[in-house]
Amino acid sequence: MSLLDVPGFSASPVFSGMAAALAGAPAATRDGLVSKVGGVFQINVKNTGGKVQTWTLNLKKPATSDAAIVSLGAPVAPLKPSVIINVADADLVAMSEGKLQGQAAYMAGKLKIRGNIMLATKLDTLFQTVKKLAVTTPAPTKAAPNSPSPTTADELGAPGFQSSALFQQLRAGLTAQDAASRQKLIQGVRGVFQIDLRNAEGQRQSWVLNLKSPDVPVERLVTKGPAAAPVKADTILVLDDVDFGALGRGELNPQSAFMGGKLKIKGNLMLSMKLESVLKAVRPQAKL
């Protein structure tokens, strides 16, 4: 299951397929699409059970930036939606398949639009472009039946948490480091971080960063928590999902977050201050 998938929404594969197609496309193609559209879509989808789920299409920044083009949830500040679209689950699927045109849906009252209406008309073109990209993007190679399943970052995901991507990228960055650099980083930390996050809906999720020993397998350096025996957290950091995202991008440092009341710390206070150096060391590879 993709991090963009939400049970009960037929439109989930539309967004996950869009993300996969864009990720597999050449950078020049993505940049061209972003330049052509130049806006941020907030798409609120209502399913048959009356539940509403939001996805964001960020085609405003260059595709080479750290911002994800397709993400779960509403745009996170400082990003703002250029247009907000409210649509039924089935109607969005029909639009993505070319069975329902955006203008026809709007005229029939199936598409509610706030903001830049002209930008909303580009949604049809966006779906068509992504469909073509999906056809030309090669499918991932399947593992042989008897071969062990590779460790992926998907297990770190949590729907509704923007920071899921940061933990995935953090693991990728640590994995990409050569063994000597990774060992040096771990020896400079020698501790286990448990990071407890709360998202905009009030949901809570924990992740663990285990930099206690160079003997810890790479795939266990970053896990979705909380910490379980025999691993014990040396420091527990409690903060909002959006604030951890700012920490990961280098827009907020732990000391400022702590002094401003955005970060609560339990356990080893001095160790918690090392989190910034860890994120900074990995950021060039992981693009946090």
PDB file of C-alpha atoms in Angstrom:
ATOM      1  CA  MET A   1       0.000   0.000   0.000  1.00  0.00           C
ATOM      2  CA  SER A   2       1.280   3.453  -0.904  1.00  0.00           C
ATOM      3  CA  LEU A   3       1.557   6.189   1.725  1.00  0.00           C
ATOM      4  CA  LEU A   4      -1.004   8.096  -0.348  1.00  0.00           C
ATOM      5  CA  ASP A   5      -3.625   5.356  -0.080  1.00  0.00           C
ATOM      6  CA  VAL A   6      -6.562   5.740   2.292  1.00  0.00           C
ATOM      7  CA  PRO A   7      -8.958   2.806   2.867  1.00  0.00           C
ATOM      8  CA  GLY A   8     -12.474   3.467   1.620  1.00  0.00           C
ATOM      9  CA  PHE A   9     -11.446   5.892  -1.141  1.00  0.00           C
ATOM     10  CA  SER A  10     -11.463   4.730  -4.764  1.00  0.00           C
ATOM     11  CA  ALA A  11      -9.467   7.843  -5.641  1.00  0.00           C
ATOM     12  CA  SER A  12      -6.455   6.651  -3.607  1.00  0.00           C
ATOM     13  CA  PRO A  13      -4.886   4.789  -6.577  1.00  0.00           C
ATOM     14  CA  VAL A  14      -5.324   7.921  -8.694  1.00  0.00           C
ATOM     15  CA  PHE A  15      -3.004   9.881  -6.412  1.00  0.00           C
ATOM     16  CA  SER A  16      -0.554   7.043  -5.738  1.00  0.00           C
ATOM     17  CA  GLY A  17      -0.408   6.304  -9.477  1.00  0.00           C
ATOM     18  CA  MET A  18       0.192   9.976 -10.192  1.00  0.00           C
ATOM     19  CA  ALA A  19       3.052  10.092  -7.673  1.00  0.00           C
ATOM     20  CA  ALA A  20       4.621   6.946  -9.144  1.00  0.00           C
ATOM     21  CA  ALA A  21       4.367   8.218 -12.725  1.00  0.00           C
ATOM     22  CA  LEU A  22       5.892  11.581 -11.837  1.00  0.00           C
ATOM     23  CA  ALA A  23       8.659   9.970  -9.790  1.00  0.00           C
ATOM     24  CA  GLY A  24       9.601   7.781 -12.755  1.00  0.00           C
ATOM     25  CA  ALA A  25       9.547  10.624 -15.275  1.00  0.00           C
ATOM     26  CA  PRO A  26      12.686  12.560 -16.279  1.00  0.00           C
ATOM     27  CA  ALA A  27      13.333  15.683 -14.206  1.00  0.00           C
ATOM     28  CA  ALA A  28      12.927  17.851 -17.306  1.00  0.00           C
ATOM     29  CA  THR A  29       9.441  16.433 -17.871  1.00  0.00           C
ATOM     30  CA  ARG A  30       8.406  17.125 -14.294  1.00  0.00           C
ATOM     31  CA  ASP A  31       9.859  20.631 -14.423  1.00  0.00           C
ATOM     32  CA  GLY A  32       7.966  21.301 -17.639  1.00  0.00           C
ATOM     33  CA  LEU A  33       4.695  20.161 -16.103  1.00  0.00           C
ATOM     34  CA  VAL A  34       5.261  22.311 -13.031  1.00  0.00           C
ATOM     35  CA  SER A  35       6.036  25.331 -15.219  1.00  0.00           C
ATOM     36  CA  LYS A  36       2.920  24.746 -17.307  1.00  0.00           C
ATOM     37  CA  VAL A  37       0.561  24.416 -14.328  1.00  0.00           C
ATOM     38  CA  GLY A  38       2.200  26.668 -11.737  1.00  0.00           C
ATOM     39  CA  GLY A  39      -0.183  26.192  -8.842  1.00  0.00           C
ATOM     40  CA  VAL A  40      -1.157  24.175  -5.761  1.00  0.00           C
ATOM     41  CA  PHE A  41      -4.322  22.066  -5.803  1.00  0.00           C
ATOM     42  CA  GLN A  42      -6.041  21.106  -2.558  1.00  0.00           C
ATOM     43  CA  ILE A  43      -8.465  18.338  -3.473  1.00  0.00           C
ATOM     44  CA  ASN A  44     -11.048  17.372  -0.867  1.00  0.00           C
ATOM     45  CA  VAL A  45     -12.619  14.035  -1.792  1.00  0.00           C
ATOM     46  CA  LYS A  46     -15.845  12.738  -0.224  1.00  0.00           C
ATOM     47  CA  ASN A  47     -16.525   9.008  -0.323  1.00  0.00           C
ATOM     48  CA  THR A  48     -19.829   7.132  -0.227  1.00  0.00           C
ATOM     49  CA  GLY A  49     -19.626   6.904   3.563  1.00  0.00           C
ATOM     50  CA  GLY A  50     -19.517  10.680   3.871  1.00  0.00           C
ATOM     51  CA  LYS A  51     -15.879  10.776   4.969  1.00  0.00           C
ATOM     52  CA  VAL A  52     -13.667  13.501   3.486  1.00  0.00           C
ATOM     53  CA  GLN A  53      -9.978  13.029   2.707  1.00  0.00           C
ATOM     54  CA  THR A  54      -7.621  15.647   1.314  1.00  0.00           C
ATOM     55  CA  TRP A  55      -4.717  15.306  -1.106  1.00  0.00           C
ATOM     56  CA  THR A  56      -2.377  18.065  -2.306  1.00  0.00           C
ATOM     57  CA  LEU A  57      -0.854  18.457  -5.771  1.00  0.00           C
ATOM     58  CA  ASN A  58       2.036  20.906  -5.530  1.00  0.00           C
ATOM     59  CA  LEU A  59       2.863  22.022  -9.050  1.00  0.00           C
ATOM     60  CA  LYS A  60       4.064  25.439  -8.023  1.00  0.00           C
ATOM     61  CA  LYS A  61       7.658  24.794  -6.956  1.00  0.00           C
ATOM     62  CA  PRO A  62      10.267  23.254  -9.257  1.00  0.00           C
ATOM     63  CA  ALA A  63      10.067  19.464  -9.288  1.00  0.00           C
ATOM     64  CA  THR A  64      13.690  19.344  -8.152  1.00  0.00           C
ATOM     65  CA  SER A  65      12.792  20.988  -4.827  1.00  0.00           C
ATOM     66  CA  ASP A  66      12.299  19.047  -1.601  1.00  0.00           C
ATOM     67  CA  ALA A  67       8.531  19.520  -1.707  1.00  0.00           C
ATOM     68  CA  ALA A  68       6.567  16.430  -2.773  1.00  0.00           C
ATOM     69  CA  ILE A  69       4.400  16.942  -5.849  1.00  0.00           C
ATOM     70  CA  VAL A  70       1.681  14.624  -4.496  1.00  0.00           C
ATOM     71  CA  SER A  71       1.044  14.381  -0.760  1.00  0.00           C
ATOM     72  CA  LEU A  72      -1.651  13.275   1.653  1.00  0.00           C
ATOM     73  CA  GLY A  73      -3.431  16.022   3.554  1.00  0.00           C
ATOM     74  CA  ALA A  74      -3.897  19.754   3.070  1.00  0.00           C
ATOM     75  CA  PRO A  75      -0.953  22.008   2.138  1.00  0.00           C
ATOM     76  CA  VAL A  76       1.308  22.712   5.109  1.00  0.00           C
ATOM     77  CA  ALA A  77       2.415  26.313   5.760  1.00  0.00           C
ATOM     78  CA  PRO A  78       4.093  28.189   4.228  1.00  0.00           C
ATOM     79  CA  LEU A  79       2.562  26.387   1.219  1.00  0.00           C
ATOM     80  CA  LYS A  80      -0.949  27.656   0.408  1.00  0.00           C
ATOM     81  CA  PRO A  81      -3.548  26.239  -1.996  1.00  0.00           C
ATOM     82  CA  SER A  82      -4.056  28.171  -5.223  1.00  0.00           C
ATOM     83  CA  VAL A  83      -7.364  26.399  -5.693  1.00  0.00           C
ATOM     84  CA  ILE A  84      -9.512  24.200  -3.435  1.00  0.00           C
ATOM     85  CA  ILE A  85     -11.578  21.543  -5.158  1.00  0.00           C
ATOM     86  CA  ASN A  86     -14.396  19.586  -3.502  1.00  0.00           C
ATOM     87  CA  VAL A  87     -15.462  16.497  -5.396  1.00  0.00           C
ATOM     88  CA  ALA A  88     -17.068  13.093  -4.831  1.00  0.00           C
ATOM     89  CA  ASP A  89     -14.776  10.064  -4.819  1.00  0.00           C
ATOM     90  CA  ALA A  90     -16.417   8.436  -7.850  1.00  0.00           C
ATOM     91  CA  ASP A  91     -16.409  11.681  -9.842  1.00  0.00           C
ATOM     92  CA  LEU A  92     -12.674  12.226  -9.320  1.00  0.00           C
ATOM     93  CA  VAL A  93     -11.997   8.696 -10.540  1.00  0.00           C
ATOM     94  CA  ALA A  94     -14.150   9.385 -13.604  1.00  0.00           C
ATOM     95  CA  MET A  95     -12.211  12.578 -14.281  1.00  0.00           C
ATOM     96  CA  SER A  96      -8.882  10.771 -14.002  1.00  0.00           C
ATOM     97  CA  GLU A  97     -10.098   8.175 -16.503  1.00  0.00           C
ATOM     98  CA  GLY A  98     -11.279  10.846 -18.952  1.00  0.00           C
ATOM     99  CA  LYS A  99     -14.910   9.796 -18.579  1.00  0.00           C
ATOM    100  CA  LEU A 100     -15.897  13.130 -17.002  1.00  0.00           C
ATOM    101  CA  GLN A 101     -14.494  16.505 -18.032  1.00  0.00           C
ATOM    102  CA  GLY A 102     -13.760  19.074 -15.354  1.00  0.00           C
ATOM    103  CA  GLN A 103     -15.860  21.775 -17.016  1.00  0.00           C
ATOM    104  CA  ALA A 104     -18.839  19.433 -17.356  1.00  0.00           C
ATOM    105  CA  ALA A 105     -18.480  18.364 -13.710  1.00  0.00           C
ATOM    106  CA  TYR A 106     -18.375  22.013 -12.619  1.00  0.00           C
ATOM    107  CA  MET A 107     -21.442  22.967 -14.675  1.00  0.00           C
ATOM    108  CA  ALA A 108     -23.330  19.989 -13.267  1.00  0.00           C
ATOM    109  CA  GLY A 109     -22.454  20.932  -9.703  1.00  0.00           C
ATOM    110  CA  LYS A 110     -20.244  17.890  -9.186  1.00  0.00           C
ATOM    111  CA  LEU A 111     -17.143  20.018  -8.777  1.00  0.00           C
ATOM    112  CA  LYS A 112     -17.044  22.816  -6.212  1.00  0.00           C
ATOM    113  CA  ILE A 113     -14.189  25.277  -6.674  1.00  0.00           C
ATOM    114  CA  ARG A 114     -12.733  27.991  -4.452  1.00  0.00           C
ATOM    115  CA  GLY A 115      -9.844  30.138  -5.557  1.00  0.00           C
ATOM    116  CA  ASN A 116      -8.219  30.152  -8.997  1.00  0.00           C
ATOM    117  CA  ILE A 117     -10.912  28.747 -11.301  1.00  0.00           C
ATOM    118  CA  MET A 118      -8.652  28.972 -14.353  1.00  0.00           C
ATOM    119  CA  LEU A 119      -6.107  26.773 -12.603  1.00  0.00           C
ATOM    120  CA  ALA A 120      -8.817  24.221 -11.866  1.00  0.00           C
ATOM    121  CA  THR A 121      -9.439  23.851 -15.603  1.00  0.00           C
ATOM    122  CA  LYS A 122      -5.875  22.496 -15.943  1.00  0.00           C
ATOM    123  CA  LEU A 123      -6.772  19.432 -13.884  1.00  0.00           C
ATOM    124  CA  ASP A 124      -7.973  17.551 -16.993  1.00  0.00           C
ATOM    125  CA  THR A 125      -4.667  18.272 -18.750  1.00  0.00           C
ATOM    126  CA  LEU A 126      -2.777  17.130 -15.672  1.00  0.00           C
ATOM    127  CA  PHE A 127      -4.609  13.791 -15.568  1.00  0.00           C
ATOM    128  CA  GLN A 128      -3.995  13.246 -19.298  1.00  0.00           C
ATOM    129  CA  THR A 129      -0.288  14.051 -18.984  1.00  0.00           C
ATOM    130  CA  VAL A 130       0.192  11.732 -16.015  1.00  0.00           C
ATOM    131  CA  LYS A 131      -1.671   8.940 -17.828  1.00  0.00           C
ATOM    132  CA  LYS A 132       0.805   9.190 -20.704  1.00  0.00           C
ATOM    133  CA  LEU A 133       3.718   9.181 -18.271  1.00  0.00           C
ATOM    134  CA  ALA A 134       2.361   6.071 -16.565  1.00  0.00           C
ATOM    135  CA  VAL A 135       2.343   4.229 -19.885  1.00  0.00           C
ATOM    136  CA  THR A 136       5.997   5.058 -20.574  1.00  0.00           C
ATOM    137  CA  THR A 137       7.258   4.474 -17.006  1.00  0.00           C
ATOM    138  CA  PRO A 138       8.594   0.917 -16.604  1.00  0.00           C
ATOM    139  CA  ALA A 139       7.002  -1.187 -13.894  1.00  0.00           C
ATOM    140  CA  PRO A 140       9.216  -2.122 -10.918  1.00  0.00           C
ATOM    141  CA  THR A 141      11.058  -5.417 -11.204  1.00  0.00           C
ATOM    142  CA  LYS A 142       9.500  -8.182  -9.139  1.00  0.00           C
ATOM    143  CA  ALA A 143      11.699 -10.207  -6.824  1.00  0.00           C
ATOM    144  CA  ALA A 144      12.197 -13.883  -7.517  1.00  0.00           C
ATOM    145  CA  PRO A 145       9.689 -16.134  -5.651  1.00  0.00           C
ATOM    146  CA  ASN A 146      12.276 -17.560  -3.253  1.00  0.00           C
ATOM    147  CA  SER A 147      14.247 -14.380  -2.672  1.00  0.00           C
ATOM    148  CA  PRO A 148      13.759 -12.427   0.588  1.00  0.00           C
ATOM    149  CA  SER A 149      11.608  -9.328   0.389  1.00  0.00           C
ATOM    150  CA  PRO A 150      13.751  -6.183   0.323  1.00  0.00           C
ATOM    151  CA  THR A 151      13.404  -3.745   3.182  1.00  0.00           C
ATOM    152  CA  THR A 152      11.498  -0.681   1.987  1.00  0.00           C
ATOM    153  CA  ALA A 153      10.641   2.665   3.490  1.00  0.00           C
ATOM    154  CA  ASP A 154       6.878   1.956   3.149  1.00  0.00           C
ATOM    155  CA  GLU A 155       6.828   0.394   6.624  1.00  0.00           C
ATOM    156  CA  LEU A 156       7.730   3.820   8.047  1.00  0.00           C
ATOM    157  CA  GLY A 157       4.635   5.476   6.608  1.00  0.00           C
ATOM    158  CA  ALA A 158       1.625   6.671   8.587  1.00  0.00           C
ATOM    159  CA  PRO A 159      -1.382   8.151   6.731  1.00  0.00           C
ATOM    160  CA  GLY A 160      -2.034  11.749   7.669  1.00  0.00           C
ATOM    161  CA  PHE A 161       1.530  12.446   8.812  1.00  0.00           C
ATOM    162  CA  GLN A 162       3.625  14.684   6.568  1.00  0.00           C
ATOM    163  CA  SER A 163       6.728  13.581   8.474  1.00  0.00           C
ATOM    164  CA  SER A 164       6.413  10.013   7.189  1.00  0.00           C
ATOM    165  CA  ALA A 165       8.434  11.082   4.166  1.00  0.00           C
ATOM    166  CA  LEU A 166      11.134  12.567   6.398  1.00  0.00           C
ATOM    167  CA  PHE A 167      11.655   9.292   8.226  1.00  0.00           C
ATOM    168  CA  GLN A 168      11.769   7.429   4.925  1.00  0.00           C
ATOM    169  CA  GLN A 169      14.335   9.884   3.615  1.00  0.00           C
ATOM    170  CA  LEU A 170      16.273   9.712   6.880  1.00  0.00           C
ATOM    171  CA  ARG A 171      16.616   5.948   6.531  1.00  0.00           C
ATOM    172  CA  ALA A 172      17.563   6.361   2.873  1.00  0.00           C
ATOM    173  CA  GLY A 173      20.224   8.902   3.806  1.00  0.00           C
ATOM    174  CA  LEU A 174      21.732   6.667   6.484  1.00  0.00           C
ATOM    175  CA  THR A 175      21.699   3.727   4.090  1.00  0.00           C
ATOM    176  CA  ALA A 176      23.385   5.789   1.374  1.00  0.00           C
ATOM    177  CA  GLN A 177      26.288   6.732   3.650  1.00  0.00           C
ATOM    178  CA  ASP A 178      29.428   4.636   3.479  1.00  0.00           C
ATOM    179  CA  ALA A 179      30.001   2.414   6.517  1.00  0.00           C
ATOM    180  CA  ALA A 180      32.788   4.610   7.930  1.00  0.00           C
ATOM    181  CA  SER A 181      30.700   7.799   7.820  1.00  0.00           C
ATOM    182  CA  ARG A 182      27.713   6.041   9.338  1.00  0.00           C
ATOM    183  CA  GLN A 183      29.844   4.576  12.139  1.00  0.00           C
ATOM    184  CA  LYS A 184      31.350   7.982  12.894  1.00  0.00           C
ATOM    185  CA  LEU A 185      27.876   9.527  13.098  1.00  0.00           C
ATOM    186  CA  ILE A 186      26.614   6.820  15.438  1.00  0.00           C
ATOM    187  CA  GLN A 187      29.663   7.055  17.699  1.00  0.00           C
ATOM    188  CA  GLY A 188      29.075  10.787  18.007  1.00  0.00           C
ATOM    189  CA  VAL A 189      25.501  10.194  19.200  1.00  0.00           C
ATOM    190  CA  ARG A 190      25.359   6.890  21.089  1.00  0.00           C
ATOM    191  CA  GLY A 191      21.676   7.091  21.903  1.00  0.00           C
ATOM    192  CA  VAL A 192      18.107   6.175  21.002  1.00  0.00           C
ATOM    193  CA  PHE A 193      15.595   8.873  20.078  1.00  0.00           C
ATOM    194  CA  GLN A 194      11.853   8.241  20.308  1.00  0.00           C
ATOM    195  CA  ILE A 195       9.968  10.915  18.400  1.00  0.00           C
ATOM    196  CA  ASP A 196       6.268  11.223  19.270  1.00  0.00           C
ATOM    197  CA  LEU A 197       4.320  13.307  16.757  1.00  0.00           C
ATOM    198  CA  ARG A 198       0.788  14.697  16.684  1.00  0.00           C
ATOM    199  CA  ASN A 199      -0.775  15.614  13.347  1.00  0.00           C
ATOM    200  CA  ALA A 200      -3.361  18.264  12.491  1.00  0.00           C
ATOM    201  CA  GLU A 201      -6.220  15.838  13.244  1.00  0.00           C
ATOM    202  CA  GLY A 202      -4.872  15.118  16.730  1.00  0.00           C
ATOM    203  CA  GLN A 203      -3.665  11.616  15.845  1.00  0.00           C
ATOM    204  CA  ARG A 204      -0.403  10.436  17.364  1.00  0.00           C
ATOM    205  CA  GLN A 205       2.389   8.297  15.955  1.00  0.00           C
ATOM    206  CA  SER A 206       5.908   7.463  17.133  1.00  0.00           C
ATOM    207  CA  TRP A 207       9.155   6.726  15.313  1.00  0.00           C
ATOM    208  CA  VAL A 208      12.492   5.577  16.724  1.00  0.00           C
ATOM    209  CA  LEU A 209      15.968   6.600  15.635  1.00  0.00           C
ATOM    210  CA  ASN A 210      18.374   4.020  17.078  1.00  0.00           C
ATOM    211  CA  LEU A 211      21.919   5.361  16.950  1.00  0.00           C
ATOM    212  CA  LYS A 212      23.071   3.543  20.071  1.00  0.00           C
ATOM    213  CA  SER A 213      25.658   1.259  18.474  1.00  0.00           C
ATOM    214  CA  PRO A 214      27.388   0.703  15.103  1.00  0.00           C
ATOM    215  CA  ASP A 215      26.193  -2.909  15.399  1.00  0.00           C
ATOM    216  CA  VAL A 216      22.556  -1.913  14.786  1.00  0.00           C
ATOM    217  CA  PRO A 217      21.509  -3.163  11.308  1.00  0.00           C
ATOM    218  CA  VAL A 218      20.911  -0.360   8.805  1.00  0.00           C
ATOM    219  CA  GLU A 219      17.240  -1.313   8.400  1.00  0.00           C
ATOM    220  CA  ARG A 220      16.727  -0.932  12.164  1.00  0.00           C
ATOM    221  CA  LEU A 221      18.285   2.522  12.482  1.00  0.00           C
ATOM    222  CA  VAL A 222      14.928   4.144  11.737  1.00  0.00           C
ATOM    223  CA  THR A 223      11.708   2.343  12.665  1.00  0.00           C
ATOM    224  CA  LYS A 224       8.098   3.153  13.349  1.00  0.00           C
ATOM    225  CA  GLY A 225       7.723   2.971  17.138  1.00  0.00           C
ATOM    226  CA  PRO A 226       7.392   3.398  19.966  1.00  0.00           C
ATOM    227  CA  ALA A 227      10.590   1.757  21.185  1.00  0.00           C
ATOM    228  CA  ALA A 228      10.122  -1.865  22.196  1.00  0.00           C
ATOM    229  CA  ALA A 229      12.339  -4.036  24.394  1.00  0.00           C
ATOM    230  CA  PRO A 230      15.246  -4.633  24.282  1.00  0.00           C
ATOM    231  CA  VAL A 231      15.555  -1.163  22.712  1.00  0.00           C
ATOM    232  CA  LYS A 232      14.916   1.607  25.245  1.00  0.00           C
ATOM    233  CA  ALA A 233      14.612   5.280  24.362  1.00  0.00           C
ATOM    234  CA  ASP A 234      17.245   7.518  25.944  1.00  0.00           C
ATOM    235  CA  THR A 235      15.290  10.633  25.042  1.00  0.00           C
ATOM    236  CA  ILE A 236      11.675  11.128  23.976  1.00  0.00           C
ATOM    237  CA  LEU A 237      10.787  14.162  21.882  1.00  0.00           C
ATOM    238  CA  VAL A 238       7.138  15.213  21.717  1.00  0.00           C
ATOM    239  CA  LEU A 239       6.079  17.735  19.085  1.00  0.00           C
ATOM    240  CA  ASP A 240       3.682  18.428  16.229  1.00  0.00           C
ATOM    241  CA  ASP A 241       4.055  16.754  12.853  1.00  0.00           C
ATOM    242  CA  VAL A 242       4.489  20.111  11.082  1.00  0.00           C
ATOM    243  CA  ASP A 243       7.215  21.225  13.505  1.00  0.00           C
ATOM    244  CA  PHE A 244       9.223  18.043  13.000  1.00  0.00           C
ATOM    245  CA  GLY A 245       8.987  18.682   9.280  1.00  0.00           C
ATOM    246  CA  ALA A 246      10.519  22.109   9.882  1.00  0.00           C
ATOM    247  CA  LEU A 247      13.296  20.497  11.934  1.00  0.00           C
ATOM    248  CA  GLY A 248      14.016  18.038   9.149  1.00  0.00           C
ATOM    249  CA  ARG A 249      14.265  20.793   6.553  1.00  0.00           C
ATOM    250  CA  GLY A 250      16.556  22.885   8.761  1.00  0.00           C
ATOM    251  CA  GLU A 251      13.960  25.648   9.182  1.00  0.00           C
ATOM    252  CA  LEU A 252      13.748  25.134  12.956  1.00  0.00           C
ATOM    253  CA  ASN A 253      16.411  23.931  15.401  1.00  0.00           C
ATOM    254  CA  PRO A 254      15.625  21.821  18.504  1.00  0.00           C
ATOM    255  CA  GLN A 255      16.814  24.484  20.945  1.00  0.00           C
ATOM    256  CA  SER A 256      14.509  27.134  19.466  1.00  0.00           C
ATOM    257  CA  ALA A 257      11.649  24.642  19.357  1.00  0.00           C
ATOM    258  CA  PHE A 258      12.239  23.716  23.007  1.00  0.00           C
ATOM    259  CA  MET A 259      12.494  27.319  24.188  1.00  0.00           C
ATOM    260  CA  GLY A 260       9.364  28.205  22.193  1.00  0.00           C
ATOM    261  CA  GLY A 261       7.332  25.418  23.769  1.00  0.00           C
ATOM    262  CA  LYS A 262       6.992  23.525  20.491  1.00  0.00           C
ATOM    263  CA  LEU A 263       9.193  20.656  21.674  1.00  0.00           C
ATOM    264  CA  LYS A 264       8.798  18.718  24.914  1.00  0.00           C
ATOM    265  CA  ILE A 265      11.647  16.450  26.003  1.00  0.00           C
ATOM    266  CA  LYS A 266      11.653  13.490  28.392  1.00  0.00           C
ATOM    267  CA  GLY A 267      14.921  11.851  29.410  1.00  0.00           C
ATOM    268  CA  ASN A 268      18.385  12.857  28.231  1.00  0.00           C
ATOM    269  CA  LEU A 269      18.129  16.549  27.379  1.00  0.00           C
ATOM    270  CA  MET A 270      21.697  16.833  26.054  1.00  0.00           C
ATOM    271  CA  LEU A 271      21.198  13.885  23.714  1.00  0.00           C
ATOM    272  CA  SER A 272      18.069  15.479  22.252  1.00  0.00           C
ATOM    273  CA  MET A 273      20.170  18.451  21.156  1.00  0.00           C
ATOM    274  CA  LYS A 274      22.189  16.113  18.927  1.00  0.00           C
ATOM    275  CA  LEU A 275      19.184  15.450  16.708  1.00  0.00           C
ATOM    276  CA  GLU A 276      19.897  18.561  14.666  1.00  0.00           C
ATOM    277  CA  SER A 277      23.417  17.353  13.820  1.00  0.00           C
ATOM    278  CA  VAL A 278      22.032  13.957  12.772  1.00  0.00           C
ATOM    279  CA  LEU A 279      19.474  15.517  10.442  1.00  0.00           C
ATOM    280  CA  LYS A 280      22.085  17.868   9.044  1.00  0.00           C
ATOM    281  CA  ALA A 281      24.582  15.054   8.429  1.00  0.00           C
ATOM    282  CA  VAL A 282      22.061  13.009   6.483  1.00  0.00           C
ATOM    283  CA  ARG A 283      20.243  15.863   4.718  1.00  0.00           C
ATOM    284  CA  PRO A 284      22.537  16.052   1.654  1.00  0.00           C
ATOM    285  CA  GLN A 285      21.837  12.401   0.810  1.00  0.00           C
ATOM    286  CA  ALA A 286      18.220  12.227   1.966  1.00  0.00           C
ATOM    287  CA  LYS A 287      17.192  15.715   0.861  1.00  0.00           C
ATOM    288  CA  LEU A 288      15.341  16.382   4.073  1.00  0.00           C
TER     289      LEU A 288
END
